[in-house]
Amino acid sequence: MYIKNIKLKNYRNYQDLTLSFDERVNIILGNNAQGKTNLIEAIYLSSNGKSFRTNKEGELIKFGNDFSFVDIEAYKDEDELKVSFVLNKDGKKTVKVDGLKLNKISQLLENILVVIFSPEDLKIVKDEPDKRRKFIDRELCQISPSYFDNLSNYKQTLFQRNSYLKEEKIDMFLLDIWDNKLAEYGVRVINSRRNFIDKISKISGKVHSNITENKENLRIEYNPSVDIVTKDEFFEVINKSRENDIRQRTTGKGPHKDDIIFYLNDINARSFGSQGQQRTCALSLKLAELSLIKEETGENGILLLDDVMSELDLNRQEFLIKTLSDNQIFITTTNIDDKILDSFPHSKIFKVENGNVK
Ligand SMILES: Nc1ncnc2c1ncn2[C@@H]1O[C@H](COP(=O)(O)OP(=O)(O)O)[C@@H](O)[C@H]1O
Ligand SMILES: [Mg+2]
């Protein structure tokens, strides 16, 4: 799968932009604050329905304008796929796929499959647990639209339960209703995550051995807040922590507190890994994401590399390029090594300057 054309109107610092991309490698060059990441963000939007930088969609509209649009034309084999967005200042968003308006964002997710690798992701091993949960959710939503629905329902129920826990008088019968719903969606989220982490661990283990020439063994483990497999078990756990929840006025246990642990040669990489080792784990993880997409959907996902090439040493950069000979890649960077440039048989270079692209 690859993205052929993009059209932006009033998107971030772009007023009117139309570009045609290479099927393989697209290098987006430019100084800082010129619009490189904005372009990557627009591509990402067509895949996930939201930005990876902000939840405030008004920020995506060019200053001083009332609306913005993003049109993307992609190809899956010979089939053309069109995704379009209209964002309004009042917060309204219209998403269309092949001209048909979508009712739910989950209908968008399985269309264009994109993996993003940004400086944020390089820190995934070291970061706080919420960043790792975000990673899992982002990936799972793409390969499983039902996961997106379960997760949204879980989050909504959690929000409602937490609001209820803040009330003066708590009716146990009413709380039962929330707990029941929470358990229903929660158990689905947990089981999907367990299954996903199991798969991604196996694949990234292989990738990691390759990158490190068998010197390091990577294993990724699920560390669920509630370690259960059935809805009844989940219900029982929150039922037991009810008194505590009422005292704290919030839900203490559940997938919203999950984490994953990275082990390098059986040692926790978050606590004991060097920065270089942690970064290589992140790279293995990203490459594993693309493999998993291929496995689950049969498609070659599109990789967005936002400012990370320069953060990886030459060996890692070469490994990445060699491994991804079947994927479309977008690379943003302020400068690129000639040796790396020479290793791309097909590539297109875009120079970005203040919202203009040459
Ligand atoms: N809504 C917006 N309207 C106009 N300009 C914007 C908007 N949002 C961000 N920008 C501008 O975009 C530039 C940053 O673009 P970005 O793509 O992040 O840069 P980089 O090339 O370093 O990746 C900044 O100059 C910023 O002011
Ligand atoms: Mg940038």
mmCIF file of C-alpha atoms and ligand atoms in Angstrom:
data_model
loop_
_atom_site.group_PDB
_atom_site.id
_atom_site.type_symbol
_atom_site.label_atom_id
_atom_site.label_comp_id
_atom_site.label_asym_id
_atom_site.label_seq_id
_atom_site.Cartn_x
_atom_site.Cartn_y
_atom_site.Cartn_z
ATOM 1 C CA MET A 1 0.000 0.000 0.000
ATOM 2 C CA TYR A 2 1.217 3.508 -0.691
ATOM 3 C CA ILE A 3 0.091 7.101 -0.692
ATOM 4 C CA LYS A 4 0.142 8.691 -4.115
ATOM 5 C CA ASN A 5 -1.143 12.219 -3.642
ATOM 6 C CA ILE A 6 -1.878 14.640 -0.892
ATOM 7 C CA LYS A 7 -3.771 17.908 -1.001
ATOM 8 C CA LEU A 8 -3.868 20.313 1.923
ATOM 9 C CA LYS A 9 -5.816 23.488 2.407
ATOM 10 C CA ASN A 10 -5.267 25.705 5.440
ATOM 11 C CA TYR A 11 -3.551 22.866 7.249
ATOM 12 C CA ARG A 12 -1.065 24.118 9.894
ATOM 13 C CA ASN A 13 1.380 26.361 8.021
ATOM 14 C CA TYR A 14 0.266 25.148 4.553
ATOM 15 C CA GLN A 15 -2.169 27.285 2.640
ATOM 16 C CA ASP A 16 -2.537 25.259 -0.557
ATOM 17 C CA LEU A 17 -0.399 22.259 -1.186
ATOM 18 C CA THR A 18 -0.573 19.444 -3.717
ATOM 19 C CA LEU A 19 2.136 16.795 -3.787
ATOM 20 C CA SER A 20 2.770 13.498 -5.542
ATOM 21 C CA PHE A 21 4.806 10.979 -3.641
ATOM 22 C CA ASP A 22 7.171 8.206 -4.597
ATOM 23 C CA GLU A 23 5.921 4.661 -4.035
ATOM 24 C CA ARG A 24 9.040 3.896 -2.051
ATOM 25 C CA VAL A 25 11.054 6.570 -0.335
ATOM 26 C CA ASN A 26 10.136 10.194 0.268
ATOM 27 C CA ILE A 27 12.632 12.440 1.952
ATOM 28 C CA ILE A 28 11.301 15.639 3.441
ATOM 29 C CA LEU A 29 14.178 18.011 3.985
ATOM 30 C CA GLY A 30 14.209 21.378 5.656
ATOM 31 C CA ASN A 31 15.340 23.496 8.558
ATOM 32 C CA ASN A 32 13.487 23.544 11.849
ATOM 33 C CA ALA A 33 9.943 24.887 12.049
ATOM 34 C CA GLN A 34 9.372 24.847 8.279
ATOM 35 C CA GLY A 35 6.510 22.330 8.150
ATOM 36 C CA LYS A 36 8.123 18.882 7.879
ATOM 37 C CA THR A 37 6.290 17.344 10.821
ATOM 38 C CA ASN A 38 3.074 19.119 9.790
ATOM 39 C CA LEU A 39 3.170 17.160 6.538
ATOM 40 C CA ILE A 40 3.775 13.868 8.372
ATOM 41 C CA GLU A 41 0.949 14.743 10.739
ATOM 42 C CA ALA A 42 -1.473 15.231 7.839
ATOM 43 C CA ILE A 43 -0.545 11.813 6.445
ATOM 44 C CA TYR A 44 -0.999 10.276 9.884
ATOM 45 C CA LEU A 45 -4.421 11.896 10.175
ATOM 46 C CA SER A 46 -5.641 9.984 7.136
ATOM 47 C CA SER A 47 -4.788 6.744 8.852
ATOM 48 C CA ASN A 48 -5.765 7.269 12.486
ATOM 49 C CA GLY A 49 -8.306 10.039 12.225
ATOM 50 C CA LYS A 50 -6.448 12.237 14.658
ATOM 51 C CA SER A 51 -3.136 13.945 15.153
ATOM 52 C CA PHE A 52 -0.295 12.300 17.084
ATOM 53 C CA ARG A 53 0.650 15.702 18.502
ATOM 54 C CA THR A 54 -2.568 17.198 19.777
ATOM 55 C CA ASN A 55 -6.129 16.371 20.714
ATOM 56 C CA LYS A 56 -7.229 19.907 19.949
ATOM 57 C CA GLU A 57 -8.201 19.727 16.333
ATOM 58 C CA GLY A 58 -8.617 23.477 16.055
ATOM 59 C CA GLU A 59 -4.818 23.692 16.228
ATOM 60 C CA LEU A 60 -4.592 21.967 12.869
ATOM 61 C CA ILE A 61 -6.376 24.804 11.086
ATOM 62 C CA LYS A 62 -4.067 27.458 9.729
ATOM 63 C CA PHE A 63 -4.093 30.539 11.940
ATOM 64 C CA GLY A 64 -6.799 32.997 10.943
ATOM 65 C CA ASN A 65 -8.933 30.495 8.988
ATOM 66 C CA ASP A 66 -12.267 28.807 9.711
ATOM 67 C CA PHE A 67 -11.687 25.428 8.158
ATOM 68 C CA SER A 68 -9.060 23.101 6.849
ATOM 69 C CA PHE A 69 -9.027 20.112 4.571
ATOM 70 C CA VAL A 70 -6.791 17.152 3.902
ATOM 71 C CA ASP A 71 -7.246 14.882 0.882
ATOM 72 C CA ILE A 72 -5.233 11.736 0.488
ATOM 73 C CA GLU A 73 -5.183 9.371 -2.451
ATOM 74 C CA ALA A 74 -3.680 5.978 -1.766
ATOM 75 C CA TYR A 75 -3.340 2.689 -3.589
ATOM 76 C CA LYS A 76 -3.923 -0.797 -2.281
ATOM 77 C CA ASP A 77 -2.674 -3.039 -5.074
ATOM 78 C CA GLU A 78 -4.488 -1.561 -8.075
ATOM 79 C CA ASP A 79 -7.357 -0.140 -6.066
ATOM 80 C CA GLU A 80 -7.546 3.537 -5.451
ATOM 81 C CA LEU A 81 -8.547 4.688 -1.992
ATOM 82 C CA LYS A 82 -9.525 8.257 -1.207
ATOM 83 C CA VAL A 83 -9.671 9.649 2.301
ATOM 84 C CA SER A 84 -10.731 13.191 2.994
ATOM 85 C CA PHE A 85 -11.080 15.370 6.059
ATOM 86 C CA VAL A 86 -12.792 18.648 6.619
ATOM 87 C CA LEU A 87 -12.077 20.289 9.954
ATOM 88 C CA ASN A 88 -14.129 23.237 11.115
ATOM 89 C CA LYS A 89 -13.211 25.829 13.677
ATOM 90 C CA ASP A 90 -16.334 24.962 15.687
ATOM 91 C CA GLY A 91 -14.913 21.478 16.226
ATOM 92 C CA LYS A 92 -16.946 19.692 13.565
ATOM 93 C CA LYS A 93 -15.065 17.094 11.586
ATOM 94 C CA THR A 94 -16.192 15.294 8.440
ATOM 95 C CA VAL A 95 -14.332 12.208 7.305
ATOM 96 C CA LYS A 96 -15.009 10.505 3.989
ATOM 97 C CA VAL A 97 -13.643 7.342 2.452
ATOM 98 C CA ASP A 98 -14.162 7.109 -1.302
ATOM 99 C CA GLY A 99 -16.695 9.892 -1.048
ATOM 100 C CA LEU A 100 -18.805 8.212 1.630
ATOM 101 C CA LYS A 101 -19.185 9.970 4.943
ATOM 102 C CA LEU A 102 -18.170 7.887 7.947
ATOM 103 C CA ASN A 103 -20.291 7.679 11.080
ATOM 104 C CA LYS A 104 -17.500 6.386 13.283
ATOM 105 C CA ILE A 105 -13.731 6.849 13.248
ATOM 106 C CA SER A 106 -13.307 3.100 13.710
ATOM 107 C CA GLN A 107 -14.479 2.741 10.096
ATOM 108 C CA LEU A 108 -11.460 4.735 8.959
ATOM 109 C CA LEU A 109 -8.774 2.793 10.774
ATOM 110 C CA GLU A 110 -8.385 -0.253 8.588
ATOM 111 C CA ASN A 111 -8.008 1.730 5.370
ATOM 112 C CA ILE A 112 -4.590 3.336 5.316
ATOM 113 C CA LEU A 113 -2.125 1.594 7.599
ATOM 114 C CA VAL A 114 0.572 3.829 8.950
ATOM 115 C CA VAL A 115 3.255 3.357 11.574
ATOM 116 C CA ILE A 116 4.918 6.416 12.989
ATOM 117 C CA PHE A 117 8.364 6.520 14.503
ATOM 118 C CA SER A 118 9.185 9.831 16.157
ATOM 119 C CA PRO A 119 11.605 11.014 18.844
ATOM 120 C CA GLU A 120 8.745 10.405 21.328
ATOM 121 C CA ASP A 121 8.745 6.716 20.357
ATOM 122 C CA LEU A 122 12.487 6.451 20.902
ATOM 123 C CA LYS A 123 11.758 7.033 24.579
ATOM 124 C CA ILE A 124 9.039 4.397 24.851
ATOM 125 C CA VAL A 125 11.050 2.060 27.077
ATOM 126 C CA LYS A 126 12.023 4.828 29.485
ATOM 127 C CA ASP A 127 8.792 6.819 29.465
ATOM 128 C CA GLU A 128 5.827 6.655 31.809
ATOM 129 C CA PRO A 129 3.320 3.765 31.416
ATOM 130 C CA ASP A 130 0.683 5.932 29.708
ATOM 131 C CA LYS A 131 2.987 6.292 26.694
ATOM 132 C CA ARG A 132 3.283 2.533 26.399
ATOM 133 C CA ARG A 133 -0.486 2.118 26.694
ATOM 134 C CA LYS A 134 -0.888 4.675 23.943
ATOM 135 C CA PHE A 135 1.447 2.649 21.759
ATOM 136 C CA ILE A 136 -0.557 -0.544 22.282
ATOM 137 C CA ASP A 137 -3.854 1.198 21.642
ATOM 138 C CA ARG A 138 -2.665 2.943 18.516
ATOM 139 C CA GLU A 139 -1.422 -0.270 16.989
ATOM 140 C CA LEU A 140 -4.338 -2.446 18.043
ATOM 141 C CA CYS A 141 -6.905 0.045 16.774
ATOM 142 C CA GLN A 142 -5.397 -0.194 13.305
ATOM 143 C CA ILE A 143 -5.465 -3.949 13.060
ATOM 144 C CA SER A 144 -8.680 -4.443 14.986
ATOM 145 C CA PRO A 145 -11.529 -1.933 14.632
ATOM 146 C CA SER A 146 -13.515 -3.831 17.269
ATOM 147 C CA TYR A 147 -10.716 -3.048 19.714
ATOM 148 C CA PHE A 148 -11.251 0.637 19.025
ATOM 149 C CA ASP A 149 -14.934 0.279 19.915
ATOM 150 C CA ASN A 150 -14.237 -1.739 23.077
ATOM 151 C CA LEU A 151 -11.611 0.716 24.208
ATOM 152 C CA SER A 152 -13.857 3.739 23.587
ATOM 153 C CA ASN A 153 -16.678 2.059 25.477
ATOM 154 C CA TYR A 154 -14.341 1.149 28.323
ATOM 155 C CA LYS A 155 -13.014 4.710 28.575
ATOM 156 C CA GLN A 156 -16.496 6.168 28.502
ATOM 157 C CA THR A 157 -17.738 3.795 31.194
ATOM 158 C CA LEU A 158 -14.655 4.508 33.295
ATOM 159 C CA PHE A 159 -15.321 8.216 32.990
ATOM 160 C CA GLN A 160 -18.943 7.752 34.056
ATOM 161 C CA ARG A 161 -18.013 5.483 36.950
ATOM 162 C CA ASN A 162 -15.393 7.972 38.149
ATOM 163 C CA SER A 163 -17.908 10.816 37.956
ATOM 164 C CA TYR A 164 -20.376 8.737 39.922
ATOM 165 C CA LEU A 165 -17.746 7.956 42.570
ATOM 166 C CA LYS A 166 -17.434 11.693 43.181
ATOM 167 C CA GLU A 167 -21.073 12.027 44.218
ATOM 168 C CA GLU A 168 -22.048 12.466 47.861
ATOM 169 C CA LYS A 169 -24.149 9.350 48.206
ATOM 170 C CA ILE A 170 -23.262 6.156 46.392
ATOM 171 C CA ASP A 171 -25.988 3.652 45.643
ATOM 172 C CA MET A 172 -24.392 0.183 45.495
ATOM 173 C CA PHE A 173 -27.044 -1.013 43.111
ATOM 174 C CA LEU A 174 -26.181 1.729 40.635
ATOM 175 C CA LEU A 175 -22.474 1.081 41.045
ATOM 176 C CA ASP A 176 -23.148 -2.546 40.144
ATOM 177 C CA ILE A 177 -24.430 -1.380 36.795
ATOM 178 C CA TRP A 178 -21.257 0.567 36.050
ATOM 179 C CA ASP A 179 -19.065 -2.279 37.286
ATOM 180 C CA ASN A 180 -20.858 -4.694 35.083
ATOM 181 C CA LYS A 181 -20.315 -2.537 32.009
ATOM 182 C CA LEU A 182 -16.720 -1.842 32.981
ATOM 183 C CA ALA A 183 -16.049 -5.566 33.285
ATOM 184 C CA GLU A 184 -17.700 -6.305 29.969
ATOM 185 C CA TYR A 185 -15.516 -3.907 27.967
ATOM 186 C CA GLY A 186 -12.484 -4.175 30.217
ATOM 187 C CA VAL A 187 -12.052 -7.897 29.768
ATOM 188 C CA ARG A 188 -12.110 -7.502 25.998
ATOM 189 C CA VAL A 189 -9.462 -4.802 26.147
ATOM 190 C CA ILE A 190 -7.269 -6.921 28.421
ATOM 191 C CA ASN A 191 -7.528 -10.057 26.311
ATOM 192 C CA SER A 192 -6.786 -8.175 23.081
ATOM 193 C CA ARG A 193 -3.778 -6.533 24.676
ATOM 194 C CA ARG A 194 -2.451 -9.822 26.037
ATOM 195 C CA ASN A 195 -2.769 -11.444 22.642
ATOM 196 C CA PHE A 196 -1.182 -8.482 20.853
ATOM 197 C CA ILE A 197 1.780 -8.209 23.227
ATOM 198 C CA ASP A 198 2.413 -11.899 22.906
ATOM 199 C CA LYS A 199 2.652 -11.567 19.131
ATOM 200 C CA ILE A 200 4.642 -8.332 19.088
ATOM 201 C CA SER A 201 7.088 -9.797 21.606
ATOM 202 C CA LYS A 202 7.852 -12.760 19.359
ATOM 203 C CA ILE A 203 8.335 -10.623 16.266
ATOM 204 C CA SER A 204 10.397 -7.895 17.906
ATOM 205 C CA GLY A 205 12.521 -10.576 19.551
ATOM 206 C CA LYS A 206 13.490 -11.832 16.097
ATOM 207 C CA VAL A 207 14.113 -8.336 14.747
ATOM 208 C CA HIS A 208 16.168 -7.409 17.780
ATOM 209 C CA SER A 209 18.386 -10.483 17.461
ATOM 210 C CA ASN A 210 19.022 -9.509 13.858
ATOM 211 C CA ILE A 211 19.906 -5.908 14.629
ATOM 212 C CA THR A 212 22.209 -6.833 17.488
ATOM 213 C CA GLU A 213 23.733 -9.823 15.664
ATOM 214 C CA ASN A 214 22.347 -12.178 18.296
ATOM 215 C CA LYS A 215 23.999 -10.347 21.149
ATOM 216 C CA GLU A 216 20.748 -9.308 22.778
ATOM 217 C CA ASN A 217 17.555 -11.125 23.433
ATOM 218 C CA LEU A 218 14.442 -8.932 23.638
ATOM 219 C CA ARG A 219 11.225 -10.047 25.285
ATOM 220 C CA ILE A 220 8.164 -7.905 25.909
ATOM 221 C CA GLU A 221 5.769 -8.791 28.684
ATOM 222 C CA TYR A 222 2.279 -7.626 29.481
ATOM 223 C CA ASN A 223 1.948 -6.259 32.975
ATOM 224 C CA PRO A 224 -1.812 -5.925 33.417
ATOM 225 C CA SER A 225 -3.283 -4.021 36.308
ATOM 226 C CA VAL A 226 -5.965 -6.690 36.609
ATOM 227 C CA ASP A 227 -4.657 -10.085 35.570
ATOM 228 C CA ILE A 228 -7.815 -11.943 34.578
ATOM 229 C CA VAL A 229 -9.330 -13.593 31.510
ATOM 230 C CA THR A 230 -13.086 -13.557 32.117
ATOM 231 C CA LYS A 231 -15.657 -10.857 32.691
ATOM 232 C CA ASP A 232 -16.726 -12.413 35.999
ATOM 233 C CA GLU A 233 -13.171 -12.350 37.302
ATOM 234 C CA PHE A 234 -12.867 -8.698 36.350
ATOM 235 C CA PHE A 235 -16.172 -7.921 38.064
ATOM 236 C CA GLU A 236 -14.982 -9.647 41.194
ATOM 237 C CA VAL A 237 -11.722 -7.685 41.278
ATOM 238 C CA ILE A 238 -13.407 -4.286 41.012
ATOM 239 C CA ASN A 239 -16.073 -5.396 43.409
ATOM 240 C CA LYS A 240 -13.379 -6.106 45.973
ATOM 241 C CA SER A 241 -11.677 -2.751 45.449
ATOM 242 C CA ARG A 242 -14.998 -0.926 45.649
ATOM 243 C CA GLU A 243 -14.534 0.449 49.160
ATOM 244 C CA ASN A 244 -11.145 1.745 48.249
ATOM 245 C CA ASP A 245 -12.525 3.298 45.046
ATOM 246 C CA ILE A 246 -15.284 5.034 46.994
ATOM 247 C CA ARG A 247 -12.734 6.438 49.422
ATOM 248 C CA GLN A 248 -10.399 7.573 46.639
ATOM 249 C CA ARG A 249 -13.361 8.642 44.486
ATOM 250 C CA THR A 250 -11.770 7.065 41.442
ATOM 251 C CA THR A 251 -11.284 3.648 39.844
ATOM 252 C CA GLY A 252 -7.959 2.259 41.003
ATOM 253 C CA LYS A 253 -7.681 -0.881 38.925
ATOM 254 C CA GLY A 254 -8.201 -1.768 35.292
ATOM 255 C CA PRO A 255 -6.649 -1.569 31.816
ATOM 256 C CA HIS A 256 -6.224 2.185 32.300
ATOM 257 C CA LYS A 257 -3.366 1.238 34.637
ATOM 258 C CA ASP A 258 -1.731 -1.422 32.443
ATOM 259 C CA ASP A 259 1.910 -1.482 31.458
ATOM 260 C CA ILE A 260 4.373 -3.484 29.394
ATOM 261 C CA ILE A 261 7.902 -4.456 30.374
ATOM 262 C CA PHE A 262 10.883 -4.780 28.069
ATOM 263 C CA TYR A 263 13.477 -7.391 29.010
ATOM 264 C CA LEU A 264 16.929 -7.497 27.432
ATOM 265 C CA ASN A 265 18.670 -10.773 28.204
ATOM 266 C CA ASP A 266 16.092 -11.142 30.995
ATOM 267 C CA ILE A 267 16.983 -7.819 32.591
ATOM 268 C CA ASN A 268 14.449 -4.991 32.816
ATOM 269 C CA ALA A 269 15.574 -2.563 30.106
ATOM 270 C CA ARG A 270 13.709 0.382 31.613
ATOM 271 C CA SER A 271 15.746 0.277 34.800
ATOM 272 C CA PHE A 272 19.025 -1.143 33.573
ATOM 273 C CA GLY A 273 19.323 -0.639 29.812
ATOM 274 C CA SER A 274 21.626 1.992 28.343
ATOM 275 C CA GLN A 275 20.047 4.749 26.273
ATOM 276 C CA GLY A 276 21.405 3.084 23.128
ATOM 277 C CA GLN A 277 19.868 -0.253 24.093
ATOM 278 C CA GLN A 278 16.531 1.350 24.854
ATOM 279 C CA ARG A 279 16.521 3.077 21.485
ATOM 280 C CA THR A 280 17.301 -0.134 19.679
ATOM 281 C CA CYS A 281 14.364 -1.756 21.516
ATOM 282 C CA ALA A 282 12.162 1.033 20.167
ATOM 283 C CA LEU A 283 13.429 0.414 16.643
ATOM 284 C CA SER A 284 12.787 -3.331 16.947
ATOM 285 C CA LEU A 285 9.311 -2.603 18.206
ATOM 286 C CA LYS A 286 8.497 -0.320 15.280
ATOM 287 C CA LEU A 287 9.745 -2.820 12.726
ATOM 288 C CA ALA A 288 7.728 -5.505 14.498
ATOM 289 C CA GLU A 289 4.624 -3.322 14.174
ATOM 290 C CA LEU A 290 5.046 -3.286 10.415
ATOM 291 C CA SER A 291 5.554 -7.068 10.348
ATOM 292 C CA LEU A 292 2.462 -7.605 12.413
ATOM 293 C CA ILE A 293 0.396 -5.377 10.132
ATOM 294 C CA LYS A 294 1.578 -7.488 7.218
ATOM 295 C CA GLU A 295 0.720 -10.678 9.077
ATOM 296 C CA GLU A 296 -2.728 -9.566 10.166
ATOM 297 C CA THR A 297 -3.861 -7.637 7.103
ATOM 298 C CA GLY A 298 -1.617 -8.786 4.273
ATOM 299 C CA GLU A 299 -0.703 -5.134 3.605
ATOM 300 C CA ASN A 300 2.652 -3.399 3.636
ATOM 301 C CA GLY A 301 2.160 -0.560 6.091
ATOM 302 C CA ILE A 302 3.534 2.908 5.476
ATOM 303 C CA LEU A 303 6.326 4.101 7.756
ATOM 304 C CA LEU A 304 6.638 7.705 8.867
ATOM 305 C CA LEU A 305 10.066 8.509 10.280
ATOM 306 C CA ASP A 306 9.843 11.912 11.858
ATOM 307 C CA ASP A 307 13.254 13.212 12.810
ATOM 308 C CA VAL A 308 14.578 9.873 13.984
ATOM 309 C CA MET A 309 17.085 8.967 11.271
ATOM 310 C CA SER A 310 19.663 11.337 12.699
ATOM 311 C CA GLU A 311 19.056 9.821 16.146
ATOM 312 C CA LEU A 312 20.114 6.358 14.998
ATOM 313 C CA ASP A 313 23.679 5.348 14.181
ATOM 314 C CA LEU A 314 24.563 4.510 10.561
ATOM 315 C CA ASN A 315 24.334 0.737 11.117
ATOM 316 C CA ARG A 316 20.821 1.063 12.489
ATOM 317 C CA GLN A 317 19.825 3.395 9.648
ATOM 318 C CA GLU A 318 21.109 0.913 7.077
ATOM 319 C CA PHE A 319 19.371 -1.977 8.804
ATOM 320 C CA LEU A 320 16.106 -0.094 8.717
ATOM 321 C CA ILE A 321 16.332 0.667 5.020
ATOM 322 C CA LYS A 322 17.411 -2.838 4.104
ATOM 323 C CA THR A 323 14.540 -4.391 6.060
ATOM 324 C CA LEU A 324 11.869 -2.153 4.627
ATOM 325 C CA SER A 325 12.362 -2.701 0.922
ATOM 326 C CA ASP A 326 8.624 -3.321 0.408
ATOM 327 C CA ASN A 327 7.220 -0.410 2.369
ATOM 328 C CA GLN A 328 6.618 3.181 1.471
ATOM 329 C CA ILE A 329 8.687 5.388 3.767
ATOM 330 C CA PHE A 330 8.520 9.067 4.612
ATOM 331 C CA ILE A 331 11.608 10.514 6.239
ATOM 332 C CA THR A 332 11.793 14.002 7.658
ATOM 333 C CA THR A 333 15.198 15.345 8.493
ATOM 334 C CA THR A 334 17.258 18.506 8.517
ATOM 335 C CA ASN A 335 20.064 16.728 6.686
ATOM 336 C CA ILE A 336 20.721 13.251 5.352
ATOM 337 C CA ASP A 337 23.881 11.217 5.042
ATOM 338 C CA ASP A 338 24.963 10.738 1.392
ATOM 339 C CA LYS A 339 25.690 7.103 2.063
ATOM 340 C CA ILE A 340 22.094 6.574 3.165
ATOM 341 C CA LEU A 341 20.772 8.554 0.222
ATOM 342 C CA ASP A 342 22.755 6.361 -2.196
ATOM 343 C CA SER A 343 21.184 3.244 -0.738
ATOM 344 C CA PHE A 344 17.714 4.247 -1.949
ATOM 345 C CA PRO A 345 17.156 3.054 -5.505
ATOM 346 C CA HIS A 346 13.919 5.019 -5.767
ATOM 347 C CA SER A 347 13.398 8.179 -3.856
ATOM 348 C CA LYS A 348 11.945 11.627 -4.130
ATOM 349 C CA ILE A 349 13.278 14.591 -2.202
ATOM 350 C CA PHE A 350 11.025 17.410 -1.054
ATOM 351 C CA LYS A 351 12.486 20.638 0.249
ATOM 352 C CA VAL A 352 10.252 22.383 2.735
ATOM 353 C CA GLU A 353 10.554 26.067 3.440
ATOM 354 C CA ASN A 354 7.995 27.995 5.438
ATOM 355 C CA GLY A 355 5.003 26.000 4.264
ATOM 356 C CA ASN A 356 6.199 25.768 0.662
ATOM 357 C CA VAL A 357 7.479 22.553 -0.881
ATOM 358 C CA LYS A 358 9.808 22.115 -3.826
HETATM 359 N N1 LIG B 1 -2.349 26.208 12.984
HETATM 360 C C1 LIG B 1 -1.227 26.718 12.475
HETATM 361 N N2 LIG B 1 -1.277 27.747 11.584
HETATM 362 C C2 LIG B 1 -0.145 28.282 11.066
HETATM 363 N N3 LIG B 1 1.084 27.859 11.351
HETATM 364 C C3 LIG B 1 1.195 26.842 12.214
HETATM 365 C C4 LIG B 1 0.062 26.224 12.810
HETATM 366 N N4 LIG B 1 0.483 25.233 13.628
HETATM 367 C C5 LIG B 1 1.823 25.242 13.545
HETATM 368 N N5 LIG B 1 2.269 26.194 12.701
HETATM 369 C C6 LIG B 1 3.651 26.532 12.347
HETATM 370 O O1 LIG B 1 4.296 25.386 11.827
HETATM 371 C C7 LIG B 1 5.683 25.465 12.121
HETATM 372 C C8 LIG B 1 6.187 24.165 12.687
HETATM 373 O O2 LIG B 1 6.062 23.187 11.738
HETATM 374 P P1 LIG B 1 6.677 21.733 11.951
HETATM 375 O O3 LIG B 1 6.153 20.921 10.845
HETATM 376 O O4 LIG B 1 6.449 21.261 13.329
HETATM 377 O O5 LIG B 1 8.225 22.060 11.760
HETATM 378 P P2 LIG B 1 9.426 21.082 11.404
HETATM 379 O O6 LIG B 1 9.820 21.400 9.997
HETATM 380 O O7 LIG B 1 10.495 21.477 12.363
HETATM 381 O O8 LIG B 1 8.977 19.686 11.587
HETATM 382 C C9 LIG B 1 5.861 26.552 13.143
HETATM 383 O O9 LIG B 1 6.489 27.644 12.508
HETATM 384 C C10 LIG B 1 4.458 26.901 13.561
HETATM 385 O O10 LIG B 1 4.300 28.229 13.877
HETATM 386 MG MG MG B 2 9.546 18.364 13.099
#
